[in-house]
Amino acid sequence: QYAAVKDVLAGQYSAGETVTVRGWVRTRRDSKAGISFVNVHDGSCFDAIQAVVPSDLDNYSSEVQKLTTGCSVAVTGTVAASAGQGQDFELQASSVHVYGWVEDPDTYPMAPKRHSMEYLREFAHLRPRTNVAGAVTRVRHCLAQAVHRFFHQHGYYWISTPIITTSDAEGAGELFRVSTLDMQNLPKDDKGQVDYSQDFFGKEAFLTVSGQLNVEAFASSLSKVYTFGPTFRAENSNTSRHLAEFWMIEPEVAFADLNDVAKLAEDMLKFVFKAVLDERADDMAFFAERIDKQAISRLQHVIDNDFVHMDYTDAIEVLQNCGKQFDYPVAWGVDLQSEHERYLAEEHVGAPVILKNYPRDIKAFYMRQNDDGKTVAAMDVLAPGIGEIIGGSAREERLDLLDKRLREMDLPAEEYSWYRDLRRYGSVPHAGFGLGFERLVAYVTGMTNIRDVIPYPRSPKNADF
Ligand code: 4AD
Ligand code: MG
């Protein structure tokens, strides 16, 4: 019977039972006593299982002794209590079948030594074999599952919002254009010039920057909804926290205000952190040991404490009086830079902090104006080590104020006509936020570059594999 490595290591099979595990060799060591220790991982958990292979197997010298890191194998054997430290169980092998050899072990890029993250990025197709990529992948999966579970348990419906769209949801012009594949027959104008405005079956269309506007329509009917899907930003930011393609979780809640969704963000983060500590203790132990000492204690601290809330205006005062020299000077009205966000989260609060009520002029057109006339009911959740992980707001549900904002920002009202309709027919106060999924994974794992927490990162000049 075939067994997952995690089930054997967890004691799901009793000693003496015969099982077959299938996976990839992590290491092989031959003892003088004429046996080999072959460690096999199959991705089901962080650890590999140790197979003890005796030299009397038919293929011992012809194959077993030639196994190198990365070879794919099936090992059949009896489950036995392990004498060595570390694991409770091992396999006493009775047969080893080799599925695939590593052609040239000397040049196999994933040799069992510590590689830099930059190096591993050049082998996006092989890096899943590494400890670190395996751990990231399992934690990422656990977080995604927990996000869906959280919303499901709280009565939210998951809405699949479109990836191809004509709307600029943020009004920031950071869109990738969708174009036809048929390069030979690109539409031409009268002068024979390629007409790039005719890209999507005769219409200009883009990859979405956010599902928010679409999901607002569903909140205006199903009350509590969220999106969870890929989003795209054509900002030319080559940083450790920006991707051109990333996943976003965007809840949208009818009859809610800014404080309601700030609470929702806090509850959701605590829920998913708890899930990852409960379900991925093995991977989190690895992150705490190898990547970031605080990986576990930091999450526990967040779970155990109330989030600190701060007004943007107060934050500016803190930044101005903290005595620290910033590269970008701070004054009321400026958009906060990563260095400011990190100071507030890391040094001032020492935990995630929710900043609220930003100046209207640095925020998106859809944010609800506060009574002071100069701020909007916006929030960002800032996390130590990363800065902004969540951006959200109450939405402007009053048509006259929304239209005024569109005019002030030179955004064409026609293009947002369907969005304006939501304010014309049964408009309600509502609010929501967007959580960048990769920033969440980076925060949880302590990984310092966002490119290492998504299977295939897309960033400027990088779309291979
Ligand atoms: O602050 P942003 O731009 O807000 C929105 O898109 C809203 N429509 C969300 C909403 O209210 N429904 O983006 C939200 C989050 C950011 O806080 C950040 O975590 C992440 O998305 N994000 C990125 N993550 C990786 N790479 C990028 N280039 C990102 N841009 C934003
Ligand atoms: Mg933002």
Coordinates of C-alpha atoms and ligand atoms in Angstrom, one line a residue:
Q1 CA 0.0 0.0 0.0
Y2 CA 1.2 3.5 -0.9
A3 CA 1.7 5.8 2.0
A4 CA 2.3 9.6 2.3
V5 CA 5.5 10.4 4.2
K6 CA 3.6 12.5 6.7
D7 CA 1.3 9.6 7.6
V8 CA 4.2 7.2 8.2
L9 CA 6.1 9.8 10.3
A10 CA 2.9 10.6 12.3
G11 CA 2.5 7.0 13.3
Q12 CA -0.6 6.2 11.2
Y13 CA 0.9 2.8 10.4
S14 CA 1.9 0.4 13.1
A15 CA 5.4 -1.0 13.4
G16 CA 5.8 -4.1 11.2
E17 CA 3.3 -2.9 8.5
T18 CA 4.6 -2.9 5.0
V19 CA 4.2 0.3 3.0
T20 CA 5.5 2.0 -0.1
V21 CA 6.5 5.7 -0.1
R22 CA 7.2 7.5 -3.3
G23 CA 9.1 10.7 -3.7
W24 CA 12.5 12.3 -4.3
V25 CA 15.8 11.5 -2.6
R26 CA 17.0 14.3 -0.4
T27 CA 20.2 12.6 0.7
R28 CA 22.0 9.3 0.7
R29 CA 24.6 8.1 3.2
D30 CA 26.3 4.7 3.1
S31 CA 27.5 3.2 6.4
K32 CA 30.6 1.0 6.7
A33 CA 28.3 -1.8 8.0
G34 CA 27.0 -2.2 4.5
I35 CA 23.7 -0.4 4.7
S36 CA 22.5 2.9 3.1
F37 CA 20.3 5.6 4.6
V38 CA 18.2 7.2 1.9
N39 CA 16.0 10.2 2.9
V40 CA 12.9 10.6 0.8
H41 CA 10.5 13.5 0.7
D42 CA 7.2 13.7 -1.1
G43 CA 6.0 17.2 -0.1
S44 CA 3.3 15.9 2.3
C45 CA 5.2 17.4 5.2
F46 CA 8.5 19.2 5.9
D47 CA 10.4 16.2 6.9
A48 CA 11.8 13.4 4.7
I49 CA 11.6 9.8 5.9
Q50 CA 14.7 7.8 6.4
A51 CA 14.8 4.5 4.6
V52 CA 17.3 2.0 5.9
V53 CA 18.4 0.0 2.8
P54 CA 20.3 -3.3 3.4
S55 CA 23.1 -4.4 1.0
D56 CA 21.5 -7.7 0.2
L57 CA 18.9 -6.0 -2.2
D58 CA 19.5 -7.1 -5.8
N59 CA 20.0 -3.6 -7.0
Y60 CA 22.0 -2.4 -4.0
S61 CA 25.3 -1.8 -5.7
S62 CA 23.9 -1.3 -9.2
E63 CA 21.3 1.4 -8.2
V64 CA 20.9 2.2 -4.5
Q65 CA 24.5 3.2 -4.1
K66 CA 24.2 5.5 -7.1
L67 CA 21.2 7.4 -5.8
T68 CA 21.8 11.1 -5.6
T69 CA 19.8 14.1 -4.5
G70 CA 16.8 14.6 -6.7
C71 CA 16.4 11.0 -8.0
S72 CA 12.7 9.8 -7.9
V73 CA 12.1 6.5 -6.1
A74 CA 9.5 4.2 -4.6
V75 CA 10.7 2.5 -1.4
T76 CA 8.9 -0.4 0.0
G77 CA 9.6 -1.5 3.5
T78 CA 8.3 -2.2 7.0
V79 CA 7.6 0.6 9.4
A80 CA 9.9 0.6 12.4
A81 CA 10.6 2.8 15.4
S82 CA 13.6 4.9 14.6
A83 CA 16.5 4.7 16.9
G84 CA 18.0 8.0 15.7
Q85 CA 17.0 11.4 17.0
G86 CA 14.6 13.6 15.1
Q87 CA 12.0 11.1 13.9
D88 CA 9.9 8.4 15.6
F89 CA 9.6 6.2 12.5
E90 CA 11.7 4.9 9.6
L91 CA 11.4 2.3 6.9
Q92 CA 13.3 -0.9 6.8
A93 CA 13.5 -1.2 3.0
S94 CA 12.8 -4.5 1.2
S95 CA 12.9 -2.9 -2.3
V96 CA 13.9 0.3 -4.0
H97 CA 12.6 1.2 -7.4
V98 CA 14.1 4.1 -9.3
Y99 CA 11.7 6.1 -11.5
G100 CA 14.1 8.7 -12.7
W101 CA 17.8 9.4 -12.4
V102 CA 19.5 12.7 -12.0
E103 CA 21.4 12.8 -15.3
D104 CA 24.4 14.7 -14.1
P105 CA 24.6 15.0 -10.3
D106 CA 27.5 17.5 -10.4
T107 CA 25.4 20.0 -12.3
Y108 CA 22.0 19.3 -10.7
P109 CA 21.2 22.9 -9.6
M110 CA 19.4 21.8 -6.4
A111 CA 22.4 20.2 -4.8
P112 CA 21.8 19.7 -1.0
K113 CA 23.6 22.8 0.1
R114 CA 22.3 26.2 1.0
H115 CA 21.6 28.3 -2.1
S116 CA 20.8 32.0 -2.1
M117 CA 17.2 32.9 -2.9
E118 CA 18.5 34.8 -5.9
Y119 CA 20.1 31.7 -7.2
L120 CA 17.0 29.6 -6.7
R121 CA 14.9 32.1 -8.6
E122 CA 16.8 31.3 -11.7
F123 CA 15.5 27.7 -11.4
A124 CA 11.8 28.4 -10.8
H125 CA 11.0 25.0 -12.1
L126 CA 13.3 23.1 -9.8
R127 CA 13.2 25.3 -6.7
P128 CA 10.0 23.5 -5.5
R129 CA 12.4 20.7 -4.6
T130 CA 14.0 22.8 -1.9
N131 CA 13.1 22.8 1.8
V132 CA 12.3 26.4 1.7
A133 CA 10.1 26.4 -1.3
G134 CA 8.2 23.4 0.0
A135 CA 7.6 25.1 3.3
V136 CA 6.5 28.3 1.6
T137 CA 4.1 26.3 -0.6
R138 CA 2.5 24.5 2.2
V139 CA 2.1 27.6 4.3
R140 CA 0.7 29.5 1.3
H141 CA -1.9 26.7 0.8
C142 CA -2.8 26.7 4.4
L143 CA -3.3 30.5 4.5
A144 CA -5.5 30.4 1.3
Q145 CA -7.7 27.6 2.8
A146 CA -8.0 29.5 6.1
V147 CA -9.0 32.7 4.3
H148 CA -11.8 30.8 2.5
R149 CA -12.8 29.1 5.7
F150 CA -12.9 32.3 7.7
F151 CA -15.2 34.0 5.2
H152 CA -17.4 31.0 4.7
Q153 CA -17.9 30.6 8.5
H154 CA -18.8 34.3 8.7
G155 CA -21.4 34.2 6.0
Y156 CA -19.5 35.7 3.1
Y157 CA -19.9 34.5 -0.5
W158 CA -16.9 34.2 -2.7
I159 CA -17.4 36.1 -5.9
S160 CA -15.2 35.4 -9.0
T161 CA -14.5 38.8 -10.4
P162 CA -13.2 39.3 -14.0
I163 CA -9.5 39.3 -14.9
I164 CA -10.1 41.0 -18.3
T165 CA -11.9 44.4 -17.8
T166 CA -12.2 47.9 -19.3
S167 CA -12.3 49.5 -15.8
D168 CA -9.4 51.0 -14.0
A169 CA -10.5 50.1 -10.5
E170 CA -7.9 52.2 -8.8
G171 CA -8.0 55.1 -11.3
A172 CA -4.2 55.1 -11.1
G173 CA -3.4 54.1 -14.7
E174 CA -1.3 51.1 -13.8
L175 CA -2.9 48.7 -16.3
F176 CA -1.5 46.0 -18.6
R177 CA -3.3 46.0 -21.9
V178 CA -4.8 42.8 -23.3
S179 CA -3.9 42.3 -26.9
T180 CA -4.7 39.9 -29.6
L181 CA -2.3 37.0 -30.4
D182 CA -2.7 37.4 -34.1
M183 CA 0.2 39.6 -34.8
Q184 CA -0.1 39.3 -38.6
N185 CA -3.6 40.7 -38.6
L186 CA -3.5 43.5 -36.1
P187 CA -6.2 46.0 -36.8
K188 CA -4.9 49.0 -38.9
D189 CA -6.2 52.5 -39.1
D190 CA -6.8 54.5 -42.4
K191 CA -3.1 55.2 -42.6
G192 CA -2.1 51.6 -42.3
Q193 CA -0.8 52.1 -38.7
V194 CA -1.5 49.4 -36.2
D195 CA -4.5 50.5 -34.1
Y196 CA -3.7 49.4 -30.6
S197 CA -6.9 50.7 -29.2
Q198 CA -8.7 47.8 -31.0
D199 CA -7.1 45.0 -28.9
F200 CA -9.9 43.0 -27.3
F201 CA -12.3 42.1 -30.1
G202 CA -12.4 45.7 -31.1
K203 CA -12.3 47.2 -27.7
E204 CA -9.5 48.3 -25.4
A205 CA -9.3 46.0 -22.4
F206 CA -6.9 45.5 -19.5
L207 CA -5.9 43.0 -16.8
T208 CA -7.6 43.9 -13.6
V209 CA -5.8 45.8 -10.9
S210 CA -8.5 45.0 -8.3
G211 CA -11.9 43.2 -8.2
Q212 CA -13.3 45.8 -5.8
L213 CA -15.6 47.7 -8.1
N214 CA -17.1 44.4 -9.4
V215 CA -17.5 43.0 -5.9
E216 CA -19.2 46.2 -4.7
A217 CA -22.0 45.3 -7.0
F218 CA -22.5 42.0 -5.3
A219 CA -22.2 43.5 -1.8
S220 CA -25.1 45.7 -2.9
S221 CA -27.2 42.6 -3.1
L222 CA -25.7 39.7 -1.2
S223 CA -24.5 41.9 1.6
K224 CA -21.3 40.1 2.6
V225 CA -18.9 39.0 -0.2
Y226 CA -15.2 38.7 -1.1
T227 CA -13.0 38.1 -4.0
F228 CA -9.8 36.1 -4.0
G229 CA -8.0 36.1 -7.3
P230 CA -5.0 37.3 -9.3
T231 CA -4.5 41.0 -9.9
F232 CA -2.0 42.9 -12.0
R233 CA -0.2 46.2 -11.7
A234 CA 1.9 47.7 -14.4
E235 CA 3.9 49.8 -11.9
N236 CA 7.6 49.6 -12.7
S237 CA 8.6 48.9 -9.1
N238 CA 11.5 46.6 -8.7
T239 CA 11.3 46.1 -5.0
S240 CA 11.1 43.2 -2.5
R241 CA 7.4 43.9 -1.9
H242 CA 6.0 44.5 -5.4
L243 CA 4.9 42.0 -8.0
A244 CA 3.4 42.7 -11.4
E245 CA 1.0 39.8 -10.8
F246 CA -0.2 39.1 -7.3
W247 CA -3.2 37.6 -5.5
M248 CA -5.6 39.7 -3.5
I249 CA -8.3 39.0 -1.0
E250 CA -11.0 41.7 -1.1
P251 CA -14.0 41.5 1.2
E252 CA -16.8 44.0 0.7
V253 CA -19.6 44.5 3.3
A254 CA -22.9 46.4 2.9
F255 CA -24.1 48.5 5.8
A256 CA -20.5 48.6 7.2
D257 CA -18.3 51.5 8.0
L258 CA -14.5 51.8 8.3
N259 CA -14.3 50.5 11.9
D260 CA -16.4 47.5 11.0
V261 CA -13.9 46.4 8.3
A262 CA -10.9 47.3 10.5
K263 CA -12.3 44.8 12.9
L264 CA -12.9 42.3 10.1
A265 CA -9.3 42.6 9.0
E266 CA -8.1 42.0 12.6
D267 CA -10.4 39.0 13.1
M268 CA -9.4 37.5 9.7
L269 CA -5.6 38.0 10.3
K270 CA -5.9 36.4 13.7
F271 CA -7.9 33.5 12.3
V272 CA -5.4 32.7 9.5
F273 CA -2.4 33.1 11.8
K274 CA -3.9 30.6 14.3
A275 CA -4.6 28.2 11.4
V276 CA -1.0 28.3 10.2
L277 CA 0.4 27.8 13.7
D278 CA -2.0 24.9 14.3
E279 CA -1.7 23.2 10.9
R280 CA 1.9 23.9 9.8
A281 CA 3.9 23.7 12.9
D282 CA 6.6 21.8 11.0
D283 CA 7.1 24.4 8.4
M284 CA 6.8 27.3 10.9
A285 CA 9.5 25.7 13.0
F286 CA 11.8 25.7 10.0
F287 CA 11.1 29.4 9.3
A288 CA 11.8 30.2 12.9
E289 CA 15.0 28.3 12.8
R290 CA 16.4 29.3 9.4
I291 CA 14.7 32.4 8.2
D292 CA 13.4 34.6 11.0
K293 CA 13.7 33.8 14.7
Q294 CA 10.5 35.6 15.5
A295 CA 8.4 33.8 12.9
I296 CA 6.3 32.0 15.4
S297 CA 6.3 34.4 18.4
R298 CA 5.3 37.3 16.2
L299 CA 2.1 35.6 15.0
Q300 CA 1.3 34.5 18.6
H301 CA 1.8 38.1 19.7
V302 CA -0.7 39.3 17.1
I303 CA -3.2 36.6 18.0
D304 CA -3.0 37.6 21.7
N305 CA -3.3 41.4 21.4
D306 CA -5.7 44.0 20.1
F307 CA -4.6 45.8 17.1
V308 CA -3.4 49.4 17.6
H309 CA -5.4 52.0 15.7
M310 CA -3.9 55.4 14.8
D311 CA -5.1 58.4 12.8
Y312 CA -2.9 59.4 9.8
T313 CA -2.7 62.8 11.3
D314 CA -1.3 61.5 14.6
A315 CA 1.1 59.2 12.7
I316 CA 2.6 62.2 10.9
E317 CA 3.2 63.8 14.2
V318 CA 4.9 60.7 15.5
L319 CA 7.1 60.5 12.4
Q320 CA 8.0 64.2 12.6
N321 CA 9.0 64.0 16.3
C322 CA 10.7 60.6 16.4
G323 CA 14.1 62.1 15.7
K324 CA 14.8 59.7 12.9
Q325 CA 16.2 60.9 9.5
F326 CA 14.0 59.6 6.7
D327 CA 15.0 59.6 3.0
Y328 CA 11.6 61.2 2.3
P329 CA 10.6 64.0 4.6
V330 CA 7.2 63.8 6.2
A331 CA 4.5 66.4 6.3
W332 CA 0.7 66.3 6.5
G333 CA -0.5 65.4 3.1
V334 CA 2.3 63.2 1.9
D335 CA 1.8 59.6 0.9
L336 CA 3.7 57.4 3.4
Q337 CA 6.8 55.6 2.1
S338 CA 7.8 52.1 3.1
E339 CA 10.4 53.5 5.5
H340 CA 7.7 55.5 7.4
E341 CA 5.3 52.6 7.4
R342 CA 7.9 50.3 8.8
Y343 CA 9.0 52.8 11.5
L344 CA 5.4 53.0 12.7
A345 CA 4.9 49.2 12.7
E346 CA 8.3 48.1 13.9
E347 CA 9.6 50.8 16.2
H348 CA 6.6 52.8 17.3
V349 CA 4.1 50.0 17.9
G350 CA 6.1 46.8 17.5
A351 CA 3.2 45.0 15.9
P352 CA 0.7 45.5 13.0
V353 CA -0.9 48.9 13.2
I354 CA -4.1 50.2 11.5
L355 CA -3.7 53.7 10.2
K356 CA -7.0 55.5 9.4
N357 CA -8.4 58.7 7.8
Y358 CA -5.8 59.6 5.2
P359 CA -5.8 62.9 3.3
R360 CA -8.3 62.7 0.4
D361 CA -5.8 63.9 -2.2
I362 CA -3.5 60.9 -1.9
K363 CA -6.2 58.2 -2.0
A364 CA -8.4 56.6 -4.7
F365 CA -11.6 58.2 -6.1
Y366 CA -14.0 55.8 -4.5
M367 CA -13.1 56.5 -0.8
R368 CA -15.7 58.0 1.4
Q369 CA -15.2 61.6 2.3
N370 CA -15.1 62.4 6.0
D371 CA -17.0 65.4 7.5
D372 CA -13.8 67.4 7.8
G373 CA -13.8 67.7 4.0
K374 CA -10.1 66.9 3.7
T375 CA -9.7 63.3 4.8
V376 CA -11.3 60.1 3.6
A377 CA -12.4 57.0 5.6
A378 CA -9.5 54.9 4.5
M379 CA -7.3 52.5 6.4
D380 CA -4.0 50.7 5.8
V381 CA -2.8 47.9 7.9
L382 CA 1.0 48.2 8.3
A383 CA 3.1 45.2 9.4
P384 CA 6.6 45.1 10.8
G385 CA 9.2 44.0 8.2
I386 CA 6.9 44.8 5.2
G387 CA 4.8 47.9 5.6
E388 CA 1.4 48.0 4.0
I389 CA -0.3 44.6 3.8
I390 CA -3.9 45.8 3.6
G391 CA -5.5 48.8 2.1
G392 CA -9.2 49.5 2.5
S393 CA -11.9 52.1 3.0
A394 CA -15.5 53.0 3.4
R395 CA -16.8 53.6 -0.2
E396 CA -18.4 56.9 -1.3
E397 CA -22.0 55.8 -1.6
R398 CA -23.3 59.4 -2.3
L399 CA -23.5 60.0 -6.0
D400 CA -23.0 63.7 -5.9
L401 CA -19.8 63.4 -3.9
L402 CA -18.6 60.5 -6.1
D403 CA -19.1 62.5 -9.2
K404 CA -17.4 65.5 -7.7
R405 CA -14.4 63.3 -7.0
L406 CA -14.3 61.8 -10.5
R407 CA -14.3 65.3 -12.0
E408 CA -11.6 66.5 -9.6
M409 CA -9.4 63.6 -10.5
D410 CA -10.1 63.9 -14.3
L411 CA -11.6 60.4 -14.5
P412 CA -14.3 60.0 -17.2
A413 CA -17.7 59.5 -15.6
E414 CA -18.9 57.5 -18.7
E415 CA -16.3 54.8 -18.0
Y416 CA -17.6 54.4 -14.5
S417 CA -21.3 54.6 -15.4
W418 CA -22.2 51.1 -14.2
Y419 CA -20.4 51.9 -10.9
R420 CA -22.3 55.1 -10.6
D421 CA -25.5 53.1 -11.1
L422 CA -24.9 51.4 -7.8
R423 CA -25.3 54.9 -6.3
R424 CA -28.5 55.5 -8.2
Y425 CA -30.4 52.4 -7.4
G426 CA -30.7 51.5 -3.7
S427 CA -27.3 52.8 -2.6
V428 CA -26.1 51.8 0.9
P429 CA -23.1 52.7 3.0
H430 CA -20.5 50.0 2.5
A431 CA -16.8 49.3 3.1
G432 CA -14.1 46.8 2.3
F433 CA -10.4 46.2 2.0
G434 CA -7.8 44.4 0.0
L435 CA -5.2 42.1 1.5
G436 CA -2.1 41.4 -0.7
F437 CA -1.8 37.6 -0.4
E438 CA 1.9 37.5 -1.1
R439 CA 2.6 40.2 1.5
L440 CA 0.7 38.1 3.9
V441 CA 2.7 35.0 3.1
A442 CA 5.9 37.0 3.4
Y443 CA 4.9 38.4 6.8
V444 CA 4.0 34.9 8.1
T445 CA 7.1 33.2 6.9
G446 CA 9.6 36.0 7.5
M447 CA 10.8 35.7 3.9
T448 CA 12.3 39.0 2.9
N449 CA 11.6 39.0 -0.8
I450 CA 8.0 38.7 -2.2
R451 CA 9.4 36.9 -5.2
D452 CA 10.1 33.9 -3.0
V453 CA 6.6 33.4 -1.7
I454 CA 4.8 33.0 -5.1
P455 CA 5.4 30.0 -7.3
Y456 CA 6.3 31.9 -10.4
P457 CA 7.0 35.6 -9.7
R458 CA 6.3 38.2 -12.3
S459 CA 8.2 41.5 -12.0
P460 CA 9.6 43.9 -14.5
K461 CA 11.5 42.0 -17.2
N462 CA 10.7 38.7 -15.6
A463 CA 8.0 36.4 -17.0
D464 CA 9.9 33.3 -17.8
F465 CA 8.8 29.7 -16.9
Ligands
4AD1 O1 -3.9 49.4 -1.6 P1 -4.3 48.7 -2.8 O2 -3.9 49.2 -4.1 O3 -5.9 48.6 -2.7 C1 -6.8 48.1 -3.6 O4 -6.5 47.6 -4.7 C2 -8.2 48.2 -3.2 N1 -9.1 48.1 -4.4 C3 -8.5 47.1 -2.2 C4 -9.9 47.2 -1.7 O5 -10.2 48.1 -0.9 N2 -10.7 46.2 -2.1 O6 -3.9 47.1 -2.8 C5 -4.3 46.3 -1.7 C6 -3.2 45.5 -1.2 C7 -2.0 46.3 -0.7 O7 -2.2 46.6 0.7 C8 -0.9 45.3 -0.8 O8 -0.9 44.3 0.2 C9 -1.3 44.6 -2.1 O9 -2.6 44.7 -2.3 N3 -0.5 45.1 -3.2 C10 0.5 44.4 -3.8 N4 1.1 43.3 -3.5 C11 2.2 42.9 -4.3 N5 2.6 43.6 -5.3 C12 2.1 44.8 -5.7 N6 2.5 45.4 -6.7 C13 1.0 45.2 -4.9 N7 0.2 46.3 -4.9 C14 -0.7 46.2 -3.9
MG2 MG -2.7 50.8 -0.9

